[in-house]
């Protein structure tokens, strides 16, 4: 197998496991409680499994591409984490601010919490994955400029 593809797939697998673990804890300890107290009228009676799986598969690919960057040996850890934070910020902001704009009674606190979570979780997943795979990815720890 091509080494570039192998690095990408390894990064994807590691990031998927890390993201799923962190996100499940977040959902069970924070998000569900906030959603149930703030937007119970929007909550479905059960999770849409195919929708959730599709989200995770696609979203993790974005974390790998914009954050981990397994085939960019010149990217520093700081650059990777910054890219991931921006990816999480913009993607979660797209959802949260759209909901705020078009859903009647969607609370700003839910939107702000989701946006902050997006930036934080993408940063954490990238940092953990890049640190775990440091040797395979040739991650540099220098500053963003050098």
Short mmCIF file of N, CA, C and O in Angstrom, two decimals:
data_model
loop_
_atom_site.label_atom_id
_atom_site.label_comp_id
_atom_site.label_asym_id
_atom_site.label_seq_id
_atom_site.Cartn_x
_atom_site.Cartn_y
_atom_site.Cartn_z
N UNK A 1 0.85 -1.18 0.00
CA UNK A 1 0.00 0.00 0.00
C UNK A 1 0.89 1.24 0.00
O UNK A 1 1.92 1.28 0.67
N UNK A 2 0.47 2.24 -0.71
CA UNK A 2 1.16 3.52 -0.78
C UNK A 2 1.34 4.07 0.64
O UNK A 2 0.38 4.12 1.41
N UNK A 3 2.56 4.51 1.01
CA UNK A 3 2.80 5.01 2.38
C UNK A 3 1.93 6.22 2.73
O UNK A 3 1.53 6.39 3.88
N UNK A 4 1.63 7.07 1.76
CA UNK A 4 0.79 8.25 2.03
C UNK A 4 -0.63 7.82 2.41
O UNK A 4 -1.22 8.36 3.34
N UNK A 5 -1.15 6.85 1.69
CA UNK A 5 -2.49 6.35 1.98
C UNK A 5 -2.50 5.63 3.33
O UNK A 5 -3.42 5.80 4.14
N UNK A 6 -1.45 4.87 3.58
CA UNK A 6 -1.34 4.15 4.85
C UNK A 6 -1.31 5.12 6.04
O UNK A 6 -2.00 4.90 7.04
N UNK A 7 -0.52 6.19 5.93
CA UNK A 7 -0.47 7.20 7.00
C UNK A 7 -1.83 7.85 7.20
O UNK A 7 -2.27 8.09 8.32
N UNK A 8 -2.51 8.15 6.09
CA UNK A 8 -3.82 8.80 6.17
C UNK A 8 -4.82 7.86 6.85
O UNK A 8 -5.55 8.28 7.75
N UNK A 9 -4.85 6.62 6.44
CA UNK A 9 -5.79 5.66 7.02
C UNK A 9 -5.50 5.38 8.49
O UNK A 9 -6.42 5.26 9.30
N UNK A 10 -4.23 5.30 8.85
CA UNK A 10 -3.85 5.12 10.25
C UNK A 10 -4.30 6.33 11.07
O UNK A 10 -4.86 6.17 12.17
N UNK A 11 -4.07 7.51 10.55
CA UNK A 11 -4.50 8.73 11.24
C UNK A 11 -6.01 8.77 11.38
O UNK A 11 -6.54 9.14 12.44
N UNK A 12 -6.71 8.39 10.32
CA UNK A 12 -8.17 8.37 10.35
C UNK A 12 -8.67 7.40 11.42
O UNK A 12 -9.55 7.75 12.22
N UNK A 13 -8.12 6.20 11.44
CA UNK A 13 -8.56 5.19 12.42
C UNK A 13 -8.31 5.67 13.85
O UNK A 13 -9.21 5.57 14.71
N UNK A 14 -7.13 6.21 14.11
CA UNK A 14 -6.82 6.68 15.46
C UNK A 14 -7.72 7.86 15.84
O UNK A 14 -8.28 7.89 16.95
N UNK A 15 -7.88 8.81 14.94
CA UNK A 15 -8.71 9.97 15.22
C UNK A 15 -10.17 9.58 15.42
O UNK A 15 -10.85 10.14 16.29
N UNK A 16 -10.65 8.60 14.67
CA UNK A 16 -12.04 8.16 14.81
C UNK A 16 -12.29 7.57 16.19
O UNK A 16 -13.30 7.89 16.84
N UNK A 17 -11.38 6.75 16.65
CA UNK A 17 -11.54 6.14 17.98
C UNK A 17 -11.47 7.22 19.06
O UNK A 17 -12.31 7.26 19.98
N UNK A 18 -10.50 8.11 18.95
CA UNK A 18 -10.33 9.18 19.95
C UNK A 18 -11.54 10.11 19.94
O UNK A 18 -12.09 10.45 21.00
N UNK A 19 -11.97 10.53 18.76
CA UNK A 19 -13.12 11.44 18.66
C UNK A 19 -14.37 10.79 19.23
O UNK A 19 -15.11 11.41 20.00
N UNK A 20 -14.63 9.56 18.85
CA UNK A 20 -15.82 8.87 19.34
C UNK A 20 -15.81 8.77 20.86
O UNK A 20 -16.84 9.04 21.52
N UNK A 21 -14.68 8.42 21.43
CA UNK A 21 -14.59 8.28 22.89
C UNK A 21 -14.85 9.62 23.59
O UNK A 21 -15.64 9.70 24.54
N UNK A 22 -14.20 10.67 23.11
CA UNK A 22 -14.37 11.99 23.74
C UNK A 22 -15.79 12.50 23.53
O UNK A 22 -16.42 13.03 24.45
N UNK A 23 -16.32 12.33 22.32
CA UNK A 23 -17.64 12.86 22.02
C UNK A 23 -18.74 12.13 22.79
O UNK A 23 -19.71 12.76 23.22
N UNK A 24 -18.60 10.83 22.98
CA UNK A 24 -19.59 10.10 23.77
C UNK A 24 -19.63 10.63 25.20
O UNK A 24 -20.71 10.85 25.77
N UNK A 25 -18.46 10.86 25.78
CA UNK A 25 -18.41 11.42 27.13
C UNK A 25 -19.08 12.79 27.15
O UNK A 25 -19.90 13.09 28.03
N UNK A 26 -18.78 13.63 26.18
CA UNK A 26 -19.37 14.96 26.07
C UNK A 26 -20.90 14.88 25.96
O UNK A 26 -21.63 15.58 26.67
N UNK A 27 -21.36 14.02 25.07
CA UNK A 27 -22.81 13.89 24.86
C UNK A 27 -23.51 13.43 26.13
O UNK A 27 -24.54 13.99 26.52
N UNK A 28 -22.93 12.43 26.80
CA UNK A 28 -23.57 11.88 27.99
C UNK A 28 -23.50 12.80 29.21
O UNK A 28 -24.38 12.77 30.05
N UNK A 29 -22.45 13.60 29.31
CA UNK A 29 -22.28 14.43 30.51
C UNK A 29 -22.71 15.87 30.34
O UNK A 29 -23.08 16.52 31.33
N UNK A 30 -22.69 16.40 29.11
CA UNK A 30 -22.99 17.82 28.92
C UNK A 30 -24.10 18.05 27.89
O UNK A 30 -25.13 18.64 28.20
N UNK A 31 -23.88 17.60 26.68
CA UNK A 31 -24.77 17.95 25.57
C UNK A 31 -26.21 17.49 25.80
O UNK A 31 -27.15 18.28 25.63
N UNK A 32 -26.40 16.22 26.15
CA UNK A 32 -27.78 15.74 26.36
C UNK A 32 -28.51 16.56 27.42
O UNK A 32 -29.67 16.92 27.24
N UNK A 33 -27.84 16.83 28.51
CA UNK A 33 -28.48 17.61 29.59
C UNK A 33 -28.83 19.01 29.11
O UNK A 33 -29.91 19.52 29.39
N UNK A 34 -27.90 19.63 28.38
CA UNK A 34 -28.17 20.98 27.89
C UNK A 34 -29.30 20.97 26.87
O UNK A 34 -30.20 21.81 26.93
N UNK A 35 -29.27 20.04 25.95
CA UNK A 35 -30.33 19.97 24.94
C UNK A 35 -31.69 19.68 25.58
O UNK A 35 -32.70 20.26 25.20
N UNK A 36 -31.72 18.76 26.55
CA UNK A 36 -32.98 18.42 27.20
C UNK A 36 -33.55 19.60 28.00
O UNK A 36 -34.76 19.77 28.08
N UNK A 37 -32.67 20.42 28.56
CA UNK A 37 -33.16 21.57 29.33
C UNK A 37 -33.45 22.79 28.45
O UNK A 37 -34.33 23.58 28.76
N UNK A 38 -32.73 22.94 27.35
CA UNK A 38 -32.85 24.14 26.53
C UNK A 38 -33.73 23.96 25.28
O UNK A 38 -34.40 24.89 24.86
N UNK A 39 -33.68 22.78 24.67
CA UNK A 39 -34.42 22.57 23.41
C UNK A 39 -35.13 21.21 23.37
O UNK A 39 -35.02 20.47 22.40
N UNK A 40 -35.88 20.89 24.41
CA UNK A 40 -36.53 19.57 24.44
C UNK A 40 -37.50 19.36 23.28
O UNK A 40 -37.67 18.24 22.80
N UNK A 41 -38.11 20.43 22.80
CA UNK A 41 -39.08 20.36 21.71
C UNK A 41 -38.42 20.00 20.37
O UNK A 41 -39.11 19.62 19.42
N UNK A 42 -37.11 20.09 20.29
CA UNK A 42 -36.39 19.75 19.05
C UNK A 42 -35.77 18.36 19.10
O UNK A 42 -35.28 17.87 18.09
N UNK A 43 -35.78 17.73 20.27
CA UNK A 43 -35.13 16.44 20.44
C UNK A 43 -35.98 15.30 19.86
O UNK A 43 -37.18 15.22 20.11
N UNK A 44 -35.34 14.44 19.10
CA UNK A 44 -36.00 13.24 18.57
C UNK A 44 -36.12 12.21 19.68
O UNK A 44 -35.31 12.21 20.62
N UNK A 45 -37.09 11.31 19.58
CA UNK A 45 -37.22 10.29 20.63
C UNK A 45 -36.04 9.33 20.69
O UNK A 45 -35.74 8.77 21.73
N UNK A 46 -35.34 9.17 19.56
CA UNK A 46 -34.14 8.33 19.56
C UNK A 46 -33.16 8.87 18.50
O UNK A 46 -33.54 9.63 17.62
N UNK A 47 -31.93 8.44 18.62
CA UNK A 47 -30.88 8.89 17.71
C UNK A 47 -31.09 8.26 16.33
O UNK A 47 -31.42 7.07 16.23
N UNK A 48 -30.87 9.04 15.29
CA UNK A 48 -30.91 8.53 13.92
C UNK A 48 -29.54 7.92 13.65
O UNK A 48 -28.57 8.63 13.36
N UNK A 49 -29.44 6.60 13.77
CA UNK A 49 -28.16 5.89 13.64
C UNK A 49 -27.41 6.19 12.35
O UNK A 49 -26.24 6.57 12.38
N UNK A 50 -28.06 6.02 11.18
CA UNK A 50 -27.35 6.30 9.93
C UNK A 50 -26.85 7.75 9.84
O UNK A 50 -25.75 8.00 9.35
N UNK A 51 -27.64 8.68 10.34
CA UNK A 51 -27.21 10.08 10.34
C UNK A 51 -26.00 10.30 11.22
O UNK A 51 -25.06 11.01 10.86
N UNK A 52 -26.00 9.67 12.39
CA UNK A 52 -24.87 9.79 13.31
C UNK A 52 -23.61 9.17 12.72
O UNK A 52 -22.53 9.76 12.77
N UNK A 53 -23.75 7.98 12.14
CA UNK A 53 -22.59 7.31 11.52
C UNK A 53 -22.04 8.15 10.38
O UNK A 53 -20.82 8.35 10.27
N UNK A 54 -22.92 8.68 9.54
CA UNK A 54 -22.47 9.52 8.42
C UNK A 54 -21.72 10.75 8.93
O UNK A 54 -20.67 11.12 8.40
N UNK A 55 -22.26 11.39 9.99
CA UNK A 55 -21.57 12.54 10.56
C UNK A 55 -20.16 12.18 11.00
O UNK A 55 -19.19 12.85 10.64
N UNK A 56 -20.03 11.10 11.79
CA UNK A 56 -18.71 10.72 12.30
C UNK A 56 -17.74 10.39 11.18
O UNK A 56 -16.59 10.81 11.20
N UNK A 57 -18.18 9.64 10.19
CA UNK A 57 -17.29 9.26 9.08
C UNK A 57 -16.78 10.48 8.33
O UNK A 57 -15.59 10.59 8.00
N UNK A 58 -17.68 11.41 8.04
CA UNK A 58 -17.31 12.61 7.29
C UNK A 58 -16.51 13.58 8.14
O UNK A 58 -15.48 14.12 7.72
N UNK A 59 -16.96 13.80 9.37
CA UNK A 59 -16.32 14.79 10.23
C UNK A 59 -14.89 14.41 10.56
O UNK A 59 -13.99 15.26 10.55
N UNK A 60 -14.65 13.14 10.84
CA UNK A 60 -13.29 12.70 11.16
C UNK A 60 -12.37 12.89 9.96
O UNK A 60 -11.20 13.25 10.11
N UNK A 61 -12.88 12.69 8.75
CA UNK A 61 -12.07 12.94 7.56
C UNK A 61 -11.62 14.40 7.52
O UNK A 61 -10.48 14.70 7.15
N UNK A 62 -12.48 15.31 7.93
CA UNK A 62 -12.11 16.72 7.99
C UNK A 62 -11.05 16.99 9.04
O UNK A 62 -10.12 17.78 8.81
N UNK A 63 -11.16 16.35 10.19
CA UNK A 63 -10.14 16.51 11.24
C UNK A 63 -8.78 16.04 10.71
O UNK A 63 -7.76 16.70 10.92
N UNK A 64 -8.78 14.91 10.03
CA UNK A 64 -7.53 14.38 9.49
C UNK A 64 -6.96 15.34 8.44
O UNK A 64 -5.77 15.66 8.46
N UNK A 65 -7.81 15.82 7.55
CA UNK A 65 -7.34 16.67 6.46
C UNK A 65 -6.86 18.05 6.96
O UNK A 65 -5.78 18.50 6.58
N UNK A 66 -7.66 18.70 7.78
CA UNK A 66 -7.36 20.07 8.19
C UNK A 66 -6.53 20.17 9.47
O UNK A 66 -5.92 21.20 9.72
N UNK A 67 -6.52 19.12 10.28
CA UNK A 67 -5.79 19.16 11.53
C UNK A 67 -4.56 18.28 11.53
O UNK A 67 -3.43 18.76 11.51
N UNK A 68 -4.76 17.00 11.49
CA UNK A 68 -3.67 16.04 11.64
C UNK A 68 -2.68 16.12 10.48
O UNK A 68 -1.48 16.04 10.68
N UNK A 69 -3.18 16.28 9.28
CA UNK A 69 -2.35 16.41 8.08
C UNK A 69 -1.24 15.37 8.03
O UNK A 69 -0.04 15.70 8.07
N UNK A 70 -1.58 14.10 7.94
CA UNK A 70 -0.58 13.03 8.04
C UNK A 70 0.49 13.03 6.96
O UNK A 70 1.55 12.45 7.17
N UNK A 71 0.26 13.70 5.87
CA UNK A 71 1.25 13.71 4.79
C UNK A 71 1.93 15.07 4.63
O UNK A 71 2.46 15.39 3.57
N UNK A 72 1.93 15.85 5.71
CA UNK A 72 2.60 17.15 5.71
C UNK A 72 3.66 17.15 6.81
O UNK A 72 3.42 17.63 7.91
N UNK A 73 4.84 16.61 6.51
CA UNK A 73 5.87 16.51 7.54
C UNK A 73 6.40 17.86 8.01
O UNK A 73 7.02 17.94 9.06
N UNK A 74 6.13 18.91 7.26
CA UNK A 74 6.62 20.23 7.66
C UNK A 74 5.68 20.94 8.63
O UNK A 74 6.05 21.96 9.21
N UNK A 75 4.47 20.44 8.81
CA UNK A 75 3.52 21.07 9.72
C UNK A 75 3.93 20.81 11.16
O UNK A 75 4.21 19.68 11.55
N UNK A 76 3.97 21.87 11.94
CA UNK A 76 4.27 21.72 13.37
C UNK A 76 3.01 21.27 14.10
O UNK A 76 1.89 21.36 13.56
N UNK A 77 3.19 20.81 15.31
CA UNK A 77 2.05 20.41 16.12
C UNK A 77 1.12 21.60 16.34
O UNK A 77 -0.11 21.47 16.27
N UNK A 78 1.69 22.75 16.54
CA UNK A 78 0.89 23.96 16.73
C UNK A 78 0.05 24.27 15.49
O UNK A 78 -1.11 24.61 15.59
N UNK A 79 0.63 24.15 14.32
CA UNK A 79 -0.12 24.39 13.09
C UNK A 79 -1.24 23.38 12.91
O UNK A 79 -2.34 23.72 12.46
N UNK A 80 -0.98 22.13 13.24
CA UNK A 80 -2.01 21.10 13.12
C UNK A 80 -3.17 21.37 14.07
O UNK A 80 -4.33 21.31 13.67
N UNK A 81 -2.85 21.67 15.31
CA UNK A 81 -3.90 21.93 16.31
C UNK A 81 -4.67 23.20 15.95
O UNK A 81 -5.89 23.24 16.09
N UNK A 82 -3.98 24.21 15.47
CA UNK A 82 -4.66 25.44 15.06
C UNK A 82 -5.59 25.17 13.88
O UNK A 82 -6.74 25.64 13.87
N UNK A 83 -5.13 24.41 12.91
CA UNK A 83 -5.99 24.05 11.77
C UNK A 83 -7.22 23.28 12.23
O UNK A 83 -8.34 23.51 11.74
N UNK A 84 -7.03 22.39 13.16
CA UNK A 84 -8.15 21.60 13.69
C UNK A 84 -9.13 22.49 14.46
O UNK A 84 -10.35 22.34 14.32
N UNK A 85 -8.60 23.41 15.25
CA UNK A 85 -9.47 24.32 16.01
C UNK A 85 -10.32 25.16 15.06
O UNK A 85 -11.53 25.34 15.28
N UNK A 86 -9.71 25.64 14.01
CA UNK A 86 -10.47 26.43 13.02
C UNK A 86 -11.51 25.58 12.31
O UNK A 86 -12.64 26.01 12.09
N UNK A 87 -11.14 24.36 11.94
CA UNK A 87 -12.09 23.45 11.30
C UNK A 87 -13.29 23.22 12.23
O UNK A 87 -14.44 23.33 11.81
N UNK A 88 -13.03 22.90 13.49
CA UNK A 88 -14.11 22.67 14.45
C UNK A 88 -14.95 23.91 14.67
O UNK A 88 -16.18 23.85 14.74
N UNK A 89 -14.30 25.05 14.78
CA UNK A 89 -15.02 26.31 14.97
C UNK A 89 -15.97 26.58 13.81
O UNK A 89 -17.16 26.83 13.99
N UNK A 90 -15.44 26.52 12.60
CA UNK A 90 -16.27 26.87 11.43
C UNK A 90 -17.37 25.85 11.16
O UNK A 90 -18.49 26.22 10.79
N UNK A 91 -17.08 24.58 11.33
CA UNK A 91 -18.12 23.58 11.07
C UNK A 91 -19.23 23.62 12.11
O UNK A 91 -20.41 23.61 11.76
N UNK A 92 -18.86 23.70 13.38
CA UNK A 92 -19.88 23.77 14.41
C UNK A 92 -20.61 25.10 14.37
O UNK A 92 -21.81 25.17 14.64
N UNK A 93 -19.91 26.18 14.02
CA UNK A 93 -20.57 27.48 13.89
C UNK A 93 -21.59 27.46 12.75
O UNK A 93 -22.66 28.08 12.86
N UNK A 94 -21.29 26.75 11.68
CA UNK A 94 -22.24 26.65 10.58
C UNK A 94 -23.56 26.06 11.06
O UNK A 94 -24.63 26.60 10.80
N UNK A 95 -23.48 24.95 11.78
CA UNK A 95 -24.69 24.34 12.32
C UNK A 95 -25.37 25.24 13.35
O UNK A 95 -26.55 25.53 13.25
N UNK A 96 -24.61 25.68 14.33
CA UNK A 96 -25.20 26.38 15.47
C UNK A 96 -25.78 27.73 15.07
O UNK A 96 -26.88 28.10 15.52
N UNK A 97 -25.10 28.47 14.23
CA UNK A 97 -25.61 29.78 13.84
C UNK A 97 -26.76 29.67 12.85
O UNK A 97 -27.66 30.52 12.84
N UNK A 98 -26.76 28.63 12.04
CA UNK A 98 -27.92 28.38 11.17
C UNK A 98 -29.14 28.04 12.03
O UNK A 98 -30.23 28.57 11.80
N UNK A 99 -28.95 27.19 13.03
CA UNK A 99 -30.05 26.85 13.93
C UNK A 99 -30.55 28.09 14.66
O UNK A 99 -31.77 28.30 14.78
N UNK A 100 -29.63 28.93 15.10
CA UNK A 100 -30.00 30.17 15.79
C UNK A 100 -30.80 31.08 14.86
O UNK A 100 -31.75 31.73 15.29
N UNK A 101 -30.43 31.10 13.60
CA UNK A 101 -31.09 31.98 12.63
C UNK A 101 -32.46 31.49 12.20
O UNK A 101 -33.36 32.30 11.95
N UNK A 102 -32.65 30.16 12.11
CA UNK A 102 -33.89 29.68 11.50
C UNK A 102 -34.82 28.89 12.42
O UNK A 102 -35.97 28.68 12.07
N UNK A 103 -34.33 28.43 13.56
CA UNK A 103 -35.20 27.66 14.45
C UNK A 103 -35.78 28.57 15.52
O UNK A 103 -35.04 29.27 16.22
N UNK A 104 -37.07 28.53 15.65
CA UNK A 104 -37.76 29.37 16.62
C UNK A 104 -37.36 28.98 18.04
O UNK A 104 -37.52 27.82 18.43
N UNK A 105 -36.83 29.91 18.78
CA UNK A 105 -36.49 29.67 20.17
C UNK A 105 -35.19 28.92 20.40
O UNK A 105 -34.95 28.44 21.51
N UNK A 106 -34.35 28.81 19.38
CA UNK A 106 -33.06 28.15 19.59
C UNK A 106 -32.19 29.07 20.45
O UNK A 106 -31.91 30.21 20.09
N UNK A 107 -31.73 28.59 21.60
CA UNK A 107 -31.01 29.45 22.54
C UNK A 107 -29.56 29.75 22.11
O UNK A 107 -28.84 28.86 21.66
N UNK A 108 -29.16 30.98 22.32
CA UNK A 108 -27.79 31.39 22.00
C UNK A 108 -26.79 30.59 22.83
O UNK A 108 -25.69 30.28 22.34
N UNK A 109 -27.13 30.24 24.07
CA UNK A 109 -26.20 29.49 24.91
C UNK A 109 -25.89 28.12 24.30
O UNK A 109 -24.76 27.65 24.38
N UNK A 110 -26.86 27.49 23.67
CA UNK A 110 -26.63 26.21 23.01
C UNK A 110 -25.71 26.42 21.81
O UNK A 110 -24.76 25.65 21.59
N UNK A 111 -25.96 27.47 21.04
CA UNK A 111 -25.11 27.75 19.88
C UNK A 111 -23.67 28.01 20.31
O UNK A 111 -22.73 27.43 19.74
N UNK A 112 -23.49 28.84 21.31
CA UNK A 112 -22.13 29.17 21.77
C UNK A 112 -21.42 27.95 22.36
O UNK A 112 -20.22 27.75 22.12
N UNK A 113 -22.14 27.14 23.11
CA UNK A 113 -21.56 25.93 23.68
C UNK A 113 -21.11 24.98 22.58
O UNK A 113 -20.01 24.42 22.63
N UNK A 114 -21.96 24.79 21.58
CA UNK A 114 -21.61 23.90 20.47
C UNK A 114 -20.39 24.39 19.70
O UNK A 114 -19.51 23.61 19.33
N UNK A 115 -20.32 25.68 19.45
CA UNK A 115 -19.18 26.24 18.72
C UNK A 115 -17.89 26.04 19.51
O UNK A 115 -16.87 25.61 18.95
N UNK A 116 -17.93 26.34 20.79
CA UNK A 116 -16.74 26.14 21.63
C UNK A 116 -16.35 24.67 21.66
O UNK A 116 -15.15 24.33 21.59
N UNK A 117 -17.35 23.79 21.76
CA UNK A 117 -17.07 22.35 21.75
C UNK A 117 -16.40 21.93 20.45
O UNK A 117 -15.44 21.16 20.46
N UNK A 118 -16.89 22.40 19.33
CA UNK A 118 -16.31 22.03 18.04
C UNK A 118 -14.83 22.36 17.97
O UNK A 118 -14.01 21.53 17.55
N UNK A 119 -14.48 23.57 18.36
CA UNK A 119 -13.08 23.99 18.33
C UNK A 119 -12.25 23.16 19.32
O UNK A 119 -11.15 22.70 18.99
N UNK A 120 -12.78 22.95 20.50
CA UNK A 120 -12.04 22.23 21.54
C UNK A 120 -11.84 20.76 21.19
O UNK A 120 -10.72 20.23 21.31
N UNK A 121 -12.90 20.08 20.75
CA UNK A 121 -12.77 18.65 20.49
C UNK A 121 -11.86 18.39 19.29
O UNK A 121 -11.07 17.45 19.31
N UNK A 122 -11.95 19.21 18.27
CA UNK A 122 -11.06 19.01 17.11
C UNK A 122 -9.61 19.24 17.48
O UNK A 122 -8.72 18.50 17.03
N UNK A 123 -9.36 20.23 18.32
CA UNK A 123 -8.00 20.48 18.79
C UNK A 123 -7.48 19.31 19.61
O UNK A 123 -6.35 18.84 19.41
N UNK A 124 -8.30 18.82 20.53
CA UNK A 124 -7.88 17.71 21.39
C UNK A 124 -7.64 16.44 20.58
O UNK A 124 -6.64 15.74 20.79
N UNK A 125 -8.53 16.13 19.66
CA UNK A 125 -8.37 14.93 18.85
C UNK A 125 -7.11 15.02 18.00
O UNK A 125 -6.34 14.05 17.90
N UNK A 126 -6.85 16.17 17.43
CA UNK A 126 -5.64 16.35 16.62
C UNK A 126 -4.39 16.23 17.47
O UNK A 126 -3.45 15.54 17.10
N UNK A 127 -4.38 16.89 18.61
CA UNK A 127 -3.21 16.83 19.49
C UNK A 127 -2.95 15.39 19.93
O UNK A 127 -1.81 14.91 19.86
N UNK A 128 -3.99 14.71 20.38
CA UNK A 128 -3.82 13.33 20.83
C UNK A 128 -3.38 12.40 19.71
O UNK A 128 -2.48 11.57 19.88
N UNK A 129 -4.00 12.52 18.55
CA UNK A 129 -3.65 11.66 17.42
C UNK A 129 -2.23 11.93 16.94
O UNK A 129 -1.45 11.00 16.72
N UNK A 130 -1.90 13.20 16.77
CA UNK A 130 -0.55 13.55 16.29
C UNK A 130 0.51 13.14 17.31
O UNK A 130 1.60 12.69 16.92
N UNK A 131 0.20 13.26 18.58
CA UNK A 131 1.15 12.85 19.61
C UNK A 131 1.32 11.33 19.62
O UNK A 131 2.44 10.82 19.68
N UNK A 132 0.20 10.62 19.52
CA UNK A 132 0.23 9.16 19.49
C UNK A 132 1.00 8.64 18.28
O UNK A 132 1.77 7.68 18.38
N UNK A 133 0.82 9.28 17.15
CA UNK A 133 1.44 8.83 15.90
C UNK A 133 2.67 9.66 15.51
O UNK A 133 3.08 9.66 14.36
N UNK A 134 3.24 10.34 16.47
CA UNK A 134 4.34 11.29 16.23
C UNK A 134 5.42 10.74 15.30
O UNK A 134 5.82 11.38 14.34
N UNK A 135 5.89 9.57 15.56
CA UNK A 135 6.98 9.01 14.74
C UNK A 135 6.53 8.69 13.32
O UNK A 135 7.24 8.91 12.37
N UNK A 136 5.33 8.15 13.19
CA UNK A 136 4.82 7.80 11.86
C UNK A 136 4.51 9.03 11.02
O UNK A 136 4.59 8.99 9.80
N UNK A 137 4.13 10.12 11.69
CA UNK A 137 3.77 11.35 10.98
C UNK A 137 4.92 12.34 10.89
O UNK A 137 4.78 13.37 10.23
N UNK A 138 6.01 12.07 11.56
CA UNK A 138 7.15 13.00 11.61
C UNK A 138 6.69 14.38 12.06
O UNK A 138 6.99 15.39 11.43
N UNK A 139 5.95 14.43 13.17
CA UNK A 139 5.41 15.68 13.68
C UNK A 139 6.53 16.50 14.31
O UNK A 139 7.26 16.01 15.17
N UNK A 140 6.62 17.74 13.86
CA UNK A 140 7.58 18.67 14.45
C UNK A 140 6.89 19.40 15.59
O UNK A 140 5.70 19.67 15.52
N UNK A 141 7.63 19.74 16.62
CA UNK A 141 7.03 20.44 17.76
C UNK A 141 7.40 21.90 17.80
O UNK A 141 7.11 22.58 18.75
N UNK A 142 8.04 22.40 16.77
CA UNK A 142 8.47 23.79 16.74
C UNK A 142 7.32 24.76 16.66
O UNK A 142 6.16 24.38 16.64
N UNK A 143 7.65 26.04 16.61
CA UNK A 143 6.62 27.08 16.54
C UNK A 143 5.92 27.06 15.20
O UNK A 143 6.35 26.40 14.26
N UNK A 144 4.86 27.84 15.11
CA UNK A 144 4.07 27.89 13.87
C UNK A 144 4.87 28.45 12.72
O UNK A 144 4.56 28.18 11.56
N UNK A 145 5.88 29.22 13.00
CA UNK A 145 6.65 29.83 11.92
C UNK A 145 7.94 29.05 11.61
O UNK A 145 8.61 29.35 10.67
N UNK A 146 8.27 28.10 12.41
CA UNK A 146 9.53 27.41 12.11
C UNK A 146 9.71 26.20 12.85
O UNK A 146 9.61 25.14 12.86
#
